[in-house]
Structure formats: structure tokens, C-alpha cells
PDB file of C-alpha atoms in Angstrom:
ATOM      1  CA  UNK Q  21    -147.824-114.079  12.197  1.00 53.00           C
ATOM      2  CA  UNK Q  22    -145.514-111.284  12.979  1.00 56.00           C
ATOM      3  CA  UNK Q  23    -142.296-111.267  13.831  1.00 65.00           C
ATOM      4  CA  UNK Q  24    -140.689-109.871  17.234  1.00 71.00           C
ATOM      5  CA  UNK Q  25    -136.967-108.692  16.695  1.00 74.00           C
ATOM      6  CA  UNK Q  26    -133.978-108.304  18.239  1.00 75.00           C
ATOM      7  CA  UNK Q  27    -134.295-104.825  18.740  1.00 80.00           C
ATOM      8  CA  UNK Q  28    -137.927-104.914  20.017  1.00 86.00           C
ATOM      9  CA  UNK Q  29    -137.087-107.798  22.455  1.00 86.00           C
ATOM     10  CA  UNK Q  30    -134.359-106.154  23.762  1.00 86.00           C
ATOM     11  CA  UNK Q  31    -136.195-102.793  23.934  1.00 89.00           C
ATOM     12  CA  UNK Q  32    -139.015-104.560  25.989  1.00 91.00           C
ATOM     13  CA  UNK Q  33    -136.246-105.873  28.183  1.00 91.00           C
ATOM     14  CA  UNK Q  34    -134.306-102.992  28.715  1.00 92.00           C
ATOM     15  CA  UNK Q  35    -137.218-101.028  29.240  1.00 94.00           C
ATOM     16  CA  UNK Q  36    -138.557-103.441  31.802  1.00 95.00           C
ATOM     17  CA  UNK Q  37    -135.129-103.631  33.547  1.00 95.00           C
ATOM     18  CA  UNK Q  38    -134.435-100.080  33.783  1.00 94.00           C
ATOM     19  CA  UNK Q  39    -138.106 -99.268  35.678  1.00 95.00           C
ATOM     20  CA  UNK Q  40    -137.679-102.362  38.197  1.00 96.00           C
ATOM     21  CA  UNK Q  41    -133.983-100.912  38.891  1.00 96.00           C
ATOM     22  CA  UNK Q  42    -135.196 -97.264  39.455  1.00 94.00           C
ATOM     23  CA  UNK Q  43    -138.125 -98.560  41.271  1.00 95.00           C
ATOM     24  CA  UNK Q  44    -136.022-100.526  43.662  1.00 94.00           C
ATOM     25  CA  UNK Q  45    -133.869 -97.469  44.713  1.00 94.00           C
ATOM     26  CA  UNK Q  46    -137.457 -95.704  45.319  1.00 93.00           C
ATOM     27  CA  UNK Q  47    -136.984 -93.128  42.513  1.00 93.00           C
ATOM     28  CA  UNK Q  48    -139.666 -90.171  41.677  1.00 91.00           C
ATOM     29  CA  UNK Q  49    -140.918 -90.920  38.730  1.00 91.00           C
ATOM     30  CA  UNK Q  50    -139.493 -94.238  37.875  1.00 93.00           C
ATOM     31  CA  UNK Q  51    -140.782 -95.014  34.924  1.00 93.00           C
ATOM     32  CA  UNK Q  52    -139.280 -92.803  32.917  1.00 92.00           C
ATOM     33  CA  UNK Q  53    -135.774 -94.810  33.493  1.00 92.00           C
ATOM     34  CA  UNK Q  54    -137.558 -96.844  31.127  1.00 92.00           C
ATOM     35  CA  UNK Q  55    -138.703 -94.277  28.417  1.00 90.00           C
ATOM     36  CA  UNK Q  56    -135.066 -93.062  28.585  1.00 90.00           C
ATOM     37  CA  UNK Q  57    -134.226 -96.476  27.698  1.00 91.00           C
ATOM     38  CA  UNK Q  58    -136.517 -97.128  24.914  1.00 90.00           C
ATOM     39  CA  UNK Q  59    -135.049 -93.979  23.385  1.00 85.00           C
ATOM     40  CA  UNK Q  60    -131.491 -95.257  23.513  1.00 85.00           C
ATOM     41  CA  UNK Q  61    -131.329 -98.294  22.004  1.00 84.00           C
ATOM     42  CA  UNK Q  62    -130.490 -97.923  18.478  1.00 80.00           C
ATOM     43  CA  UNK Q  63    -129.980 -99.696  15.293  1.00 77.00           C
ATOM     44  CA  UNK Q  64    -126.153-100.056  15.885  1.00 79.00           C
ATOM     45  CA  UNK Q  65    -123.640 -99.623  18.850  1.00 77.00           C
ATOM     46  CA  UNK Q  66    -122.181 -96.491  17.649  1.00 77.00           C
ATOM     47  CA  UNK Q  67    -125.124 -94.741  17.194  1.00 80.00           C
ATOM     48  CA  UNK Q  68    -126.672 -96.044  20.929  1.00 80.00           C
ATOM     49  CA  UNK Q  69    -123.109 -94.430  22.501  1.00 83.00           C
ATOM     50  CA  UNK Q  70    -123.679 -91.113  20.375  1.00 84.00           C
ATOM     51  CA  UNK Q  71    -127.180 -90.965  21.676  1.00 84.00           C
ATOM     52  CA  UNK Q  72    -126.902 -91.879  24.812  1.00 87.00           C
ATOM     53  CA  UNK Q  73    -124.164 -88.895  24.912  1.00 90.00           C
ATOM     54  CA  UNK Q  74    -126.321 -86.591  23.569  1.00 90.00           C
ATOM     55  CA  UNK Q  75    -129.003 -87.544  26.113  1.00 90.00           C
ATOM     56  CA  UNK Q  76    -126.840 -87.113  29.242  1.00 92.00           C
ATOM     57  CA  UNK Q  77    -125.701 -83.910  28.109  1.00 94.00           C
ATOM     58  CA  UNK Q  78    -128.912 -82.328  26.908  1.00 94.00           C
ATOM     59  CA  UNK Q  79    -130.012 -83.345  30.396  1.00 93.00           C
ATOM     60  CA  UNK Q  80    -127.244 -81.816  32.275  1.00 94.00           C
ATOM     61  CA  UNK Q  81    -128.061 -78.692  30.924  1.00 95.00           C
ATOM     62  CA  UNK Q  82    -131.517 -79.105  31.211  1.00 95.00           C
ATOM     63  CA  UNK Q  83    -131.213 -79.340  34.558  1.00 94.00           C
ATOM     64  CA  UNK Q  84    -129.084 -76.061  34.974  1.00 95.00           C
ATOM     65  CA  UNK Q  85    -131.433 -74.230  32.765  1.00 95.00           C
ATOM     66  CA  UNK Q  86    -134.133 -75.580  35.263  1.00 95.00           C
ATOM     67  CA  UNK Q  87    -132.553 -74.274  38.166  1.00 94.00           C
ATOM     68  CA  UNK Q  88    -131.746 -70.813  36.803  1.00 94.00           C
ATOM     69  CA  UNK Q  89    -135.525 -70.266  35.088  1.00 94.00           C
ATOM     70  CA  UNK Q  90    -137.236 -71.784  38.038  1.00 93.00           C
ATOM     71  CA  UNK Q  91    -135.714 -70.672  40.655  1.00 92.00           C
ATOM     72  CA  UNK Q  92    -134.137 -67.517  38.960  1.00 91.00           C
ATOM     73  CA  UNK Q  93    -137.940 -66.145  37.925  1.00 91.00           C
ATOM     74  CA  UNK Q  94    -140.848 -68.243  38.341  1.00 92.00           C
ATOM     75  CA  UNK Q  95    -142.697 -71.895  38.275  1.00 92.00           C
ATOM     76  CA  UNK Q  96    -145.227 -70.655  35.352  1.00 93.00           C
ATOM     77  CA  UNK Q  97    -146.119 -72.164  32.449  1.00 92.00           C
ATOM     78  CA  UNK Q  98    -144.198 -69.600  30.268  1.00 94.00           C
ATOM     79  CA  UNK Q  99    -141.427 -69.667  31.760  1.00 94.00           C
ATOM     80  CA  UNK Q 100    -141.401 -73.119  30.761  1.00 93.00           C
ATOM     81  CA  UNK Q 101    -141.510 -71.731  26.889  1.00 94.00           C
ATOM     82  CA  UNK Q 102    -138.868 -68.952  27.453  1.00 95.00           C
ATOM     83  CA  UNK Q 103    -136.139 -71.627  28.956  1.00 95.00           C
ATOM     84  CA  UNK Q 104    -136.850 -73.809  25.408  1.00 94.00           C
ATOM     85  CA  UNK Q 105    -136.616 -70.763  23.822  1.00 95.00           C
ATOM     86  CA  UNK Q 106    -132.723 -70.767  25.070  1.00 95.00           C
ATOM     87  CA  UNK Q 107    -132.570 -74.486  25.443  1.00 95.00           C
ATOM     88  CA  UNK Q 108    -133.497 -75.953  22.296  1.00 94.00           C
ATOM     89  CA  UNK Q 109    -130.949 -73.505  20.789  1.00 95.00           C
ATOM     90  CA  UNK Q 110    -128.363 -74.292  22.797  1.00 95.00           C
ATOM     91  CA  UNK Q 111    -128.787 -78.498  22.139  1.00 94.00           C
ATOM     92  CA  UNK Q 112    -127.981 -77.576  18.536  1.00 93.00           C
ATOM     93  CA  UNK Q 113    -124.582 -75.720  19.561  1.00 94.00           C
ATOM     94  CA  UNK Q 114    -123.302 -78.190  21.661  1.00 93.00           C
ATOM     95  CA  UNK Q 115    -124.576 -81.143  18.767  1.00 91.00           C
ATOM     96  CA  UNK Q 116    -126.823 -82.884  21.449  1.00 91.00           C
ATOM     97  CA  UNK Q 117    -130.344 -82.169  20.013  1.00 91.00           C
ATOM     98  CA  UNK Q 118    -130.960 -85.752  20.067  1.00 88.00           C
ATOM     99  CA  UNK Q 119    -131.308 -85.458  23.816  1.00 89.00           C
ATOM    100  CA  UNK Q 120    -134.089 -82.802  23.474  1.00 91.00           C
ATOM    101  CA  UNK Q 121    -137.445 -85.301  23.964  1.00 88.00           C
ATOM    102  CA  UNK Q 122    -135.480 -86.606  27.190  1.00 87.00           C
ATOM    103  CA  UNK Q 123    -134.338 -83.685  28.792  1.00 92.00           C
ATOM    104  CA  UNK Q 124    -137.636 -82.124  28.168  1.00 90.00           C
ATOM    105  CA  UNK Q 125    -138.957 -85.171  30.934  1.00 88.00           C
ATOM    106  CA  UNK Q 126    -136.552 -83.616  33.151  1.00 92.00           C
ATOM    107  CA  UNK Q 127    -137.769 -80.201  32.698  1.00 94.00           C
ATOM    108  CA  UNK Q 128    -141.478 -80.763  33.607  1.00 92.00           C
ATOM    109  CA  UNK Q 129    -140.134 -83.128  36.404  1.00 92.00           C
ATOM    110  CA  UNK Q 130    -138.701 -80.372  38.122  1.00 93.00           C
ATOM    111  CA  UNK Q 131    -141.302 -78.276  37.074  1.00 94.00           C
ATOM    112  CA  UNK Q 132    -143.862 -80.406  38.793  1.00 92.00           C
ATOM    113  CA  UNK Q 133    -142.012 -80.882  42.123  1.00 91.00           C
ATOM    114  CA  UNK Q 134    -142.467 -76.829  42.552  1.00 90.00           C
ATOM    115  CA  UNK Q 135    -138.562 -76.484  43.962  1.00 91.00           C
ATOM    116  CA  UNK Q 136    -135.550 -77.928  42.926  1.00 91.00           C
ATOM    117  CA  UNK Q 137    -133.638 -79.172  45.820  1.00 92.00           C
ATOM    118  CA  UNK Q 138    -130.253 -81.611  45.873  1.00 92.00           C
ATOM    119  CA  UNK Q 139    -132.213 -84.766  46.425  1.00 93.00           C
ATOM    120  CA  UNK Q 140    -133.881 -83.908  43.320  1.00 93.00           C
ATOM    121  CA  UNK Q 141    -131.298 -83.515  41.236  1.00 94.00           C
ATOM    122  CA  UNK Q 142    -129.915 -86.595  42.549  1.00 95.00           C
ATOM    123  CA  UNK Q 143    -133.281 -88.655  41.456  1.00 95.00           C
ATOM    124  CA  UNK Q 144    -132.797 -87.091  38.061  1.00 93.00           C
ATOM    125  CA  UNK Q 145    -129.483 -87.845  37.553  1.00 94.00           C
ATOM    126  CA  UNK Q 146    -130.161 -91.585  38.500  1.00 95.00           C
ATOM    127  CA  UNK Q 147    -133.172 -91.861  36.226  1.00 94.00           C
ATOM    128  CA  UNK Q 148    -131.043 -90.737  33.373  1.00 93.00           C
ATOM    129  CA  UNK Q 149    -127.883 -92.524  34.308  1.00 94.00           C
ATOM    130  CA  UNK Q 150    -129.922 -95.792  34.801  1.00 95.00           C
ATOM    131  CA  UNK Q 151    -132.453 -95.245  31.555  1.00 93.00           C
ATOM    132  CA  UNK Q 152    -128.807 -94.966  29.192  1.00 92.00           C
ATOM    133  CA  UNK Q 153    -126.825 -97.404  31.524  1.00 92.00           C
ATOM    134  CA  UNK Q 154    -129.287-100.112  30.662  1.00 94.00           C
ATOM    135  CA  UNK Q 155    -129.776 -99.341  26.870  1.00 90.00           C
ATOM    136  CA  UNK Q 156    -125.754 -99.175  26.335  1.00 88.00           C
ATOM    137  CA  UNK Q 157    -125.711-102.712  28.298  1.00 89.00           C
ATOM    138  CA  UNK Q 158    -128.637-104.312  25.625  1.00 87.00           C
ATOM    139  CA  UNK Q 159    -126.983-102.753  22.618  1.00 83.00           C
ATOM    140  CA  UNK Q 160    -123.934-104.314  23.432  1.00 80.00           C
ATOM    141  CA  UNK Q 161    -125.310-107.331  21.898  1.00 77.00           C
ATOM    142  CA  UNK Q 162    -126.003-107.310  18.248  1.00 75.00           C
ATOM    143  CA  UNK Q 163    -126.562-110.494  15.599  1.00 74.00           C
ATOM    144  CA  UNK Q 164    -123.707-111.265  13.197  1.00 76.00           C
ATOM    145  CA  UNK Q 165    -124.861-110.291   9.644  1.00 82.00           C
ATOM    146  CA  UNK Q 166    -121.712-111.638   8.160  1.00 83.00           C
ATOM    147  CA  UNK Q 167    -124.188-114.986   7.225  1.00 88.00           C
ATOM    148  CA  UNK Q 168    -126.406-112.425   5.068  1.00 90.00           C
ATOM    149  CA  UNK Q 169    -123.639-110.209   3.187  1.00 90.00           C
ATOM    150  CA  UNK Q 170    -122.591-113.844   2.465  1.00 91.00           C
ATOM    151  CA  UNK Q 171    -125.992-113.839   0.817  1.00 93.00           C
ATOM    152  CA  UNK Q 172    -125.817-110.580  -0.754  1.00 93.00           C
ATOM    153  CA  UNK Q 173    -122.691-111.463  -2.389  1.00 93.00           C
ATOM    154  CA  UNK Q 174    -123.465-114.886  -3.867  1.00 93.00           C
ATOM    155  CA  UNK Q 175    -126.591-113.162  -4.760  1.00 94.00           C
ATOM    156  CA  UNK Q 176    -125.229-110.738  -6.966  1.00 94.00           C
ATOM    157  CA  UNK Q 177    -122.455-112.510  -8.311  1.00 93.00           C
ATOM    158  CA  UNK Q 178    -125.236-114.611  -9.481  1.00 94.00           C
ATOM    159  CA  UNK Q 179    -126.859-112.029 -11.090  1.00 94.00           C
ATOM    160  CA  UNK Q 180    -124.158-110.440 -12.857  1.00 94.00           C
ATOM    161  CA  UNK Q 181    -122.870-113.832 -14.219  1.00 93.00           C
ATOM    162  CA  UNK Q 182    -126.381-114.244 -15.737  1.00 93.00           C
ATOM    163  CA  UNK Q 183    -126.169-110.668 -17.633  1.00 93.00           C
ATOM    164  CA  UNK Q 184    -122.762-111.510 -18.914  1.00 91.00           C
ATOM    165  CA  UNK Q 185    -124.460-115.313 -19.900  1.00 91.00           C
ATOM    166  CA  UNK Q 186    -127.731-112.946 -21.740  1.00 89.00           C
ATOM    167  CA  UNK Q 187    -124.746-110.727 -23.390  1.00 88.00           C
ATOM    168  CA  UNK Q 188    -122.905-113.908 -24.413  1.00 87.00           C
ATOM    169  CA  UNK Q 189    -126.023-115.294 -26.288  1.00 86.00           C
ATOM    170  CA  UNK Q 190    -126.874-112.309 -27.473  1.00 85.00           C
ATOM    171  CA  UNK Q 191    -123.323-111.571 -29.127  1.00 82.00           C
ATOM    172  CA  UNK Q 192    -124.136-115.173 -31.396  1.00 79.00           C
ATOM    173  CA  UNK Q 193    -127.841-115.175 -31.540  1.00 77.00           C
ATOM    174  CA  UNK Q 194    -129.457-111.946 -32.480  1.00 64.00           C
ATOM    175  CA  UNK Q 195    -133.280-113.108 -32.069  1.00 69.00           C
ATOM    176  CA  UNK Q 196    -132.492-113.301 -28.048  1.00 71.00           C
ATOM    177  CA  UNK Q 197    -135.265-112.648 -26.032  1.00 77.00           C
ATOM    178  CA  UNK Q 198    -134.644-111.255 -22.451  1.00 79.00           C
ATOM    179  CA  UNK Q 199    -136.723-109.474 -20.159  1.00 82.00           C
ATOM    180  CA  UNK Q 200    -133.481-107.368 -18.021  1.00 83.00           C
ATOM    181  CA  UNK Q 201    -135.201-108.245 -14.823  1.00 90.00           C
ATOM    182  CA  UNK Q 202    -131.619-109.559 -13.187  1.00 91.00           C
ATOM    183  CA  UNK Q 203    -130.574-105.653 -13.774  1.00 91.00           C
ATOM    184  CA  UNK Q 204    -133.360-104.302 -11.696  1.00 92.00           C
ATOM    185  CA  UNK Q 205    -132.837-107.024  -9.057  1.00 94.00           C
ATOM    186  CA  UNK Q 206    -128.872-106.357  -9.457  1.00 94.00           C
ATOM    187  CA  UNK Q 207    -129.038-102.755  -8.526  1.00 93.00           C
ATOM    188  CA  UNK Q 208    -131.280-103.394  -5.761  1.00 95.00           C
ATOM    189  CA  UNK Q 209    -129.398-106.463  -4.181  1.00 95.00           C
ATOM    190  CA  UNK Q 210    -126.354-103.656  -3.907  1.00 94.00           C
ATOM    191  CA  UNK Q 211    -128.025-101.064  -2.127  1.00 94.00           C
ATOM    192  CA  UNK Q 212    -129.185-103.391   0.308  1.00 93.00           C
ATOM    193  CA  UNK Q 213    -126.041-104.968   0.682  1.00 92.00           C
ATOM    194  CA  UNK Q 214    -124.173-101.762   1.166  1.00 91.00           C
ATOM    195  CA  UNK Q 215    -126.513 -99.966   3.548  1.00 89.00           C
ATOM    196  CA  UNK Q 216    -125.726-103.639   5.530  1.00 88.00           C
ATOM    197  CA  UNK Q 217    -122.302-103.934   5.634  1.00 87.00           C
ATOM    198  CA  UNK Q 218    -122.139-100.041   6.408  1.00 84.00           C
ATOM    199  CA  UNK Q 219    -124.333-100.702   9.483  1.00 80.00           C
ATOM    200  CA  UNK Q 220    -121.829-103.470  10.632  1.00 81.00           C
ATOM    201  CA  UNK Q 221    -119.169-101.099  10.240  1.00 73.00           C
ATOM    202  CA  UNK Q 222    -120.831 -99.197  13.020  1.00 72.00           C
ATOM    203  CA  UNK Q 223    -121.377-102.145  15.282  1.00 73.00           C
ATOM    204  CA  UNK Q 224    -117.417-102.047  15.666  1.00 66.00           C
ATOM    205  CA  UNK Q 225    -116.271 -99.599  18.008  1.00 57.00           C
ATOM    206  CA  UNK Q 226    -112.287-100.331  16.552  1.00 55.00           C
ATOM    207  CA  UNK Q 227    -113.953-101.163  13.038  1.00 56.00           C
ATOM    208  CA  UNK Q 228    -113.841 -98.177  10.821  1.00 52.00           C
ATOM    209  CA  UNK Q 229    -114.199-100.221   7.286  1.00 60.00           C
ATOM    210  CA  UNK Q 230    -115.908-103.705   6.412  1.00 70.00           C
ATOM    211  CA  UNK Q 231    -114.343-105.535   3.638  1.00 83.00           C
ATOM    212  CA  UNK Q 232    -117.653-106.296   2.999  1.00 86.00           C
ATOM    213  CA  UNK Q 233    -118.573-102.598   2.443  1.00 86.00           C
ATOM    214  CA  UNK Q 234    -115.414-102.396  -0.086  1.00 87.00           C
ATOM    215  CA  UNK Q 235    -116.187-105.199  -2.016  1.00 90.00           C
ATOM    216  CA  UNK Q 236    -120.067-103.809  -2.913  1.00 92.00           C
ATOM    217  CA  UNK Q 237    -118.744-100.793  -3.927  1.00 91.00           C
ATOM    218  CA  UNK Q 238    -116.495-102.611  -6.017  1.00 92.00           C
ATOM    219  CA  UNK Q 239    -119.376-104.198  -7.726  1.00 93.00           C
ATOM    220  CA  UNK Q 240    -121.417-101.117  -8.078  1.00 94.00           C
ATOM    221  CA  UNK Q 241    -119.071 -99.617 -10.257  1.00 94.00           C
ATOM    222  CA  UNK Q 242    -118.695-102.738 -12.077  1.00 94.00           C
ATOM    223  CA  UNK Q 243    -122.733-103.080 -12.624  1.00 94.00           C
ATOM    224  CA  UNK Q 244    -122.957 -99.425 -13.834  1.00 95.00           C
ATOM    225  CA  UNK Q 245    -120.354-100.404 -16.668  1.00 94.00           C
ATOM    226  CA  UNK Q 246    -122.649-103.369 -17.587  1.00 93.00           C
ATOM    227  CA  UNK Q 247    -125.292-101.135 -17.620  1.00 93.00           C
ATOM    228  CA  UNK Q 248    -123.710 -99.201 -20.122  1.00 92.00           C
ATOM    229  CA  UNK Q 249    -122.737-101.640 -22.385  1.00 90.00           C
ATOM    230  CA  UNK Q 250    -126.142-103.716 -22.933  1.00 89.00           C
ATOM    231  CA  UNK Q 251    -127.312-101.197 -25.305  1.00 88.00           C
ATOM    232  CA  UNK Q 252    -123.991-101.334 -26.925  1.00 86.00           C
ATOM    233  CA  UNK Q 253    -124.255-104.894 -27.511  1.00 84.00           C
ATOM    234  CA  UNK Q 254    -127.872-104.574 -28.678  1.00 82.00           C
ATOM    235  CA  UNK Q 255    -127.057-102.120 -31.123  1.00 81.00           C
ATOM    236  CA  UNK Q 256    -125.093-104.686 -33.070  1.00 77.00           C
ATOM    237  CA  UNK Q 257    -127.555-106.457 -36.029  1.00 72.00           C
ATOM    238  CA  UNK Q 258    -125.104-108.571 -37.581  1.00 70.00           C
ATOM    239  CA  UNK Q 259    -122.530-111.406 -36.585  1.00 70.00           C
ATOM    240  CA  UNK Q 260    -118.846-110.769 -37.118  1.00 71.00           C
ATOM    241  CA  UNK Q 261    -115.936-112.773 -36.987  1.00 72.00           C
ATOM    242  CA  UNK Q 262    -115.177-111.465 -33.970  1.00 79.00           C
ATOM    243  CA  UNK Q 263    -118.213-112.131 -32.173  1.00 80.00           C
ATOM    244  CA  UNK Q 264    -117.155-115.935 -30.879  1.00 84.00           C
ATOM    245  CA  UNK Q 265    -114.144-114.770 -29.763  1.00 86.00           C
ATOM    246  CA  UNK Q 266    -116.218-112.211 -27.459  1.00 87.00           C
ATOM    247  CA  UNK Q 267    -118.695-114.864 -26.518  1.00 87.00           C
ATOM    248  CA  UNK Q 268    -115.681-116.999 -25.110  1.00 89.00           C
ATOM    249  CA  UNK Q 269    -113.909-114.424 -23.632  1.00 89.00           C
ATOM    250  CA  UNK Q 270    -117.327-113.552 -21.896  1.00 89.00           C
ATOM    251  CA  UNK Q 271    -118.035-117.241 -20.866  1.00 90.00           C
ATOM    252  CA  UNK Q 272    -115.180-117.961 -19.380  1.00 91.00           C
ATOM    253  CA  UNK Q 273    -115.336-114.831 -17.462  1.00 90.00           C
ATOM    254  CA  UNK Q 274    -118.952-115.393 -16.048  1.00 90.00           C
ATOM    255  CA  UNK Q 275    -117.631-118.626 -15.001  1.00 90.00           C
ATOM    256  CA  UNK Q 276    -114.855-116.902 -12.652  1.00 88.00           C
ATOM    257  CA  UNK Q 277    -117.013-114.483 -10.750  1.00 87.00           C
ATOM    258  CA  UNK Q 278    -115.976-114.734  -7.148  1.00 85.00           C
ATOM    259  CA  UNK Q 279    -114.655-112.345  -4.151  1.00 82.00           C
ATOM    260  CA  UNK Q 280    -111.429-113.361  -4.932  1.00 79.00           C
ATOM    261  CA  UNK Q 281    -109.045-111.302  -7.950  1.00 75.00           C
ATOM    262  CA  UNK Q 282    -108.393-112.803 -11.067  1.00 77.00           C
ATOM    263  CA  UNK Q 283    -108.865-109.749 -12.853  1.00 84.00           C
ATOM    264  CA  UNK Q 284    -104.819-109.354 -14.018  1.00 86.00           C
ATOM    265  CA  UNK Q 285    -105.359-113.061 -16.281  1.00 87.00           C
ATOM    266  CA  UNK Q 286    -108.291-111.557 -18.286  1.00 88.00           C
ATOM    267  CA  UNK Q 287    -107.538-108.469 -18.253  1.00 90.00           C
ATOM    268  CA  UNK Q 288    -104.327-109.985 -20.503  1.00 90.00           C
ATOM    269  CA  UNK Q 289    -106.714-111.942 -22.522  1.00 88.00           C
ATOM    270  CA  UNK Q 290    -108.317-109.561 -23.594  1.00 86.00           C
ATOM    271  CA  UNK Q 291    -104.949-107.334 -24.630  1.00 88.00           C
ATOM    272  CA  UNK Q 292    -104.590-110.382 -26.563  1.00 87.00           C
ATOM    273  CA  UNK Q 293    -107.942-110.281 -27.887  1.00 85.00           C
ATOM    274  CA  UNK Q 294    -107.730-106.516 -28.975  1.00 83.00           C
ATOM    275  CA  UNK Q 295    -104.202-107.384 -30.858  1.00 83.00           C
ATOM    276  CA  UNK Q 296    -105.892-110.525 -32.937  1.00 82.00           C
ATOM    277  CA  UNK Q 297    -108.637-108.351 -33.939  1.00 77.00           C
ATOM    278  CA  UNK Q 298    -106.355-105.452 -34.735  1.00 75.00           C
ATOM    279  CA  UNK Q 299    -104.547-107.297 -37.421  1.00 76.00           C
ATOM    280  CA  UNK Q 300    -107.808-108.718 -39.296  1.00 71.00           C
ATOM    281  CA  UNK Q 301    -108.617-107.039 -42.371  1.00 76.00           C
ATOM    282  CA  UNK Q 302    -111.000-104.057 -42.534  1.00 74.00           C
ATOM    283  CA  UNK Q 303    -114.307-104.358 -42.752  1.00 68.00           C
ATOM    284  CA  UNK Q 304    -116.384-104.316 -45.646  1.00 71.00           C
ATOM    285  CA  UNK Q 305    -119.381-103.040 -45.230  1.00 74.00           C
ATOM    286  CA  UNK Q 306    -121.251-100.578 -43.438  1.00 77.00           C
ATOM    287  CA  UNK Q 307    -123.047-102.442 -40.890  1.00 76.00           C
ATOM    288  CA  UNK Q 308    -119.849-104.778 -40.204  1.00 73.00           C
ATOM    289  CA  UNK Q 309    -117.838-101.831 -39.559  1.00 79.00           C
ATOM    290  CA  UNK Q 310    -120.479-100.593 -37.328  1.00 79.00           C
ATOM    291  CA  UNK Q 311    -120.792-103.770 -35.555  1.00 78.00           C
ATOM    292  CA  UNK Q 312    -116.832-103.995 -35.604  1.00 79.00           C
ATOM    293  CA  UNK Q 313    -116.862-100.710 -33.974  1.00 82.00           C
ATOM    294  CA  UNK Q 314    -119.615-101.387 -31.208  1.00 84.00           C
ATOM    295  CA  UNK Q 315    -117.709-104.255 -30.495  1.00 83.00           C
ATOM    296  CA  UNK Q 316    -114.655-102.539 -29.982  1.00 85.00           C
ATOM    297  CA  UNK Q 317    -116.150-100.083 -27.596  1.00 88.00           C
ATOM    298  CA  UNK Q 318    -117.604-102.963 -25.327  1.00 87.00           C
ATOM    299  CA  UNK Q 319    -113.936-104.662 -25.331  1.00 88.00           C
ATOM    300  CA  UNK Q 320    -113.435-101.309 -23.748  1.00 90.00           C
ATOM    301  CA  UNK Q 321    -115.578-101.148 -21.439  1.00 91.00           C
ATOM    302  CA  UNK Q 322    -114.884-104.717 -20.248  1.00 90.00           C
ATOM    303  CA  UNK Q 323    -111.023-103.300 -20.031  1.00 91.00           C
ATOM    304  CA  UNK Q 324    -112.332-100.677 -17.793  1.00 93.00           C
ATOM    305  CA  UNK Q 325    -114.660-103.494 -15.625  1.00 92.00           C
ATOM    306  CA  UNK Q 326    -111.654-105.438 -14.652  1.00 91.00           C
ATOM    307  CA  UNK Q 327    -109.023-103.026 -13.791  1.00 92.00           C
ATOM    308  CA  UNK Q 328    -111.949-101.871 -11.213  1.00 91.00           C
ATOM    309  CA  UNK Q 329    -111.706-105.457  -9.761  1.00 89.00           C
ATOM    310  CA  UNK Q 330    -107.589-105.733  -9.889  1.00 88.00           C
ATOM    311  CA  UNK Q 331    -107.678-102.661  -8.058  1.00 86.00           C
ATOM    312  CA  UNK Q 332    -110.189-104.751  -5.085  1.00 83.00           C
ATOM    313  CA  UNK Q 333    -107.452-106.512  -2.930  1.00 74.00           C
ATOM    314  CA  UNK Q 334    -110.151-109.354  -3.295  1.00 63.00           C
ATOM    315  CA  UNK Q 335    -111.768-111.643  -0.367  1.00 65.00           C
ATOM    316  CA  UNK Q 336    -111.861-114.886   0.720  1.00 56.00           C
ATOM    317  CA  UNK Q 337    -113.810-117.349  -1.054  1.00 49.00           C
TER     318      UNK Q 337
END
């Protein structure tokens, strides 16, 4: 079974309506209104508005160029090529390249007529207006993605908690085996979530930022730190007297991974841990020295991890 998406449904409905309206007004080449609607329906409202303006501007320029070249020179295929040689660079200059295909249809309509009259220009303007107008109306509806964003948020937090659990267990159980599948999954989820959050911003004309997008960017920065600390932890070959304290810290930290901001509390705990470790006796062997150095490096990275979260204003849980 195949699934029909909302954009496909809007395109089919909008095309039908545009053609019906153009046919009702008895416009020449009325199916072209449907073609314009198809071209103007985009994935976001802002893209649709930008695309519509580009197409309307390009079509307007195309009509002027057609009048100058066809009426001023002659109706010949060579003239179409000459027109396009100048018309396409012009659309690039005015940043209306999205309208090249649509405006080419208009050019061919005018060429086929063999004569550019006032009624013909009105006909083309109405075709463009109907096609673009219906597309804009269709794009007023964009389904809410809040539920999906919350699902991404929950999945990412769950994966990060799982990674911390594995790190916690490895610190006290050196023979711990882990396939690291959460690492790949989290990277994919972050990319997908950011893309969706950005699309949500593009669907609101008066909104220039999205709290979810900032949240996923924050988690992405934290995830980069997590990827760095894993080799540090796996390089530790022996258990030290600091291992249990760090494992306990990670245990509490992973139980408190949520959109809210409790980073300051854990930063205080981290400072207390570092002071406690600094007061302990010096290592007695090379292995213990290397293990404690790795753990201190790990704590420094975790401090960076928490600072990133502390700078995030937080979200409702």
C-alpha cells in the first residue's frame, strides 16, 4: 500500500480548482493555470510565497520580452532562442530563476498566438494569477509537527541516557560489551529533528526561530562531547577509587536528562567531585596515574557538556 501525503493531496486539489476557475472564465490555454499551481506548491509557507513571487515577476518580464522580440522582430523559432539568451540572465539578476519554467510557458503561448494583443496579455495575467493564488491558498494549511518534534526529543534524550548508562557501567565493569548502536541512531535523529524544526520555522511568517531547533542544536553540541569522551573512558584499563563516584554522578545525571535546565546543580556536584579528587593521595602506579588522568579529562569534558546545557533557556517538560 502506498501513502498519499498532504502535499500530494493539496497539489491534486489545487490543480483541479485552478483549472476549473480558468475554464470558468473561458481563458485560452486554461490547463496552464493548473501547471502553475503545481509549480508553486512548496514544502513550507515561506518557500511557497517566495516561489510565487519569483514566478509572477518572471512571467511579467517574459511578457515584456515577448512583445519586444516578437512584435519588434518576427515570430520565428530563432527569435525564441535569442529571447531566452537575454531573458534567463535577466531572471538571474532579479533573483527570479524559479519562474523560468513558468514564464517559458507564457512565452510559448504568446508565440503560438502569432500576435500579442491586450486581451491575450490579460488572459496570461489571469492564468498566472489564478495558478499562483490557488497555490498560496492551498499552502495556508500546514500540519502541525509539534507531536513529531516531541517524539524526536524523547528519542534523543532516551539514547543519550542509554549512552551514559553504558559509560557508567564500563567505568566499574571493565569487561562490559557494547555495540554502540545508540551513537549512530542519535546522530541520525539529531539531523532529522533539526531539519523538521527548521521547516516548522519556515511555515510561520512571523516566527524567525524555533525553541525545538535551538534545543536540538544544543543536544548536537553535547553529543559531539559524548563522542569525544567515549574513547577517553574506554582507554581506562583499571578501576580507581574515583571510579565509583564518577559512576554515581553519571547515574544521577542520566536520570535527569530532560528539556528543563538543571545543569547548574550538576555543575556544583562536578566541582565538589574535582575538589574531592584533588585532596586524595597521589597515584602509586603508572596505570593508576593514566586512569586518573583520563577520569579528570572526562570530568573536564562533562563540565563543557553541562555548560552547554546551562546556556540553554530550557523548555517545558
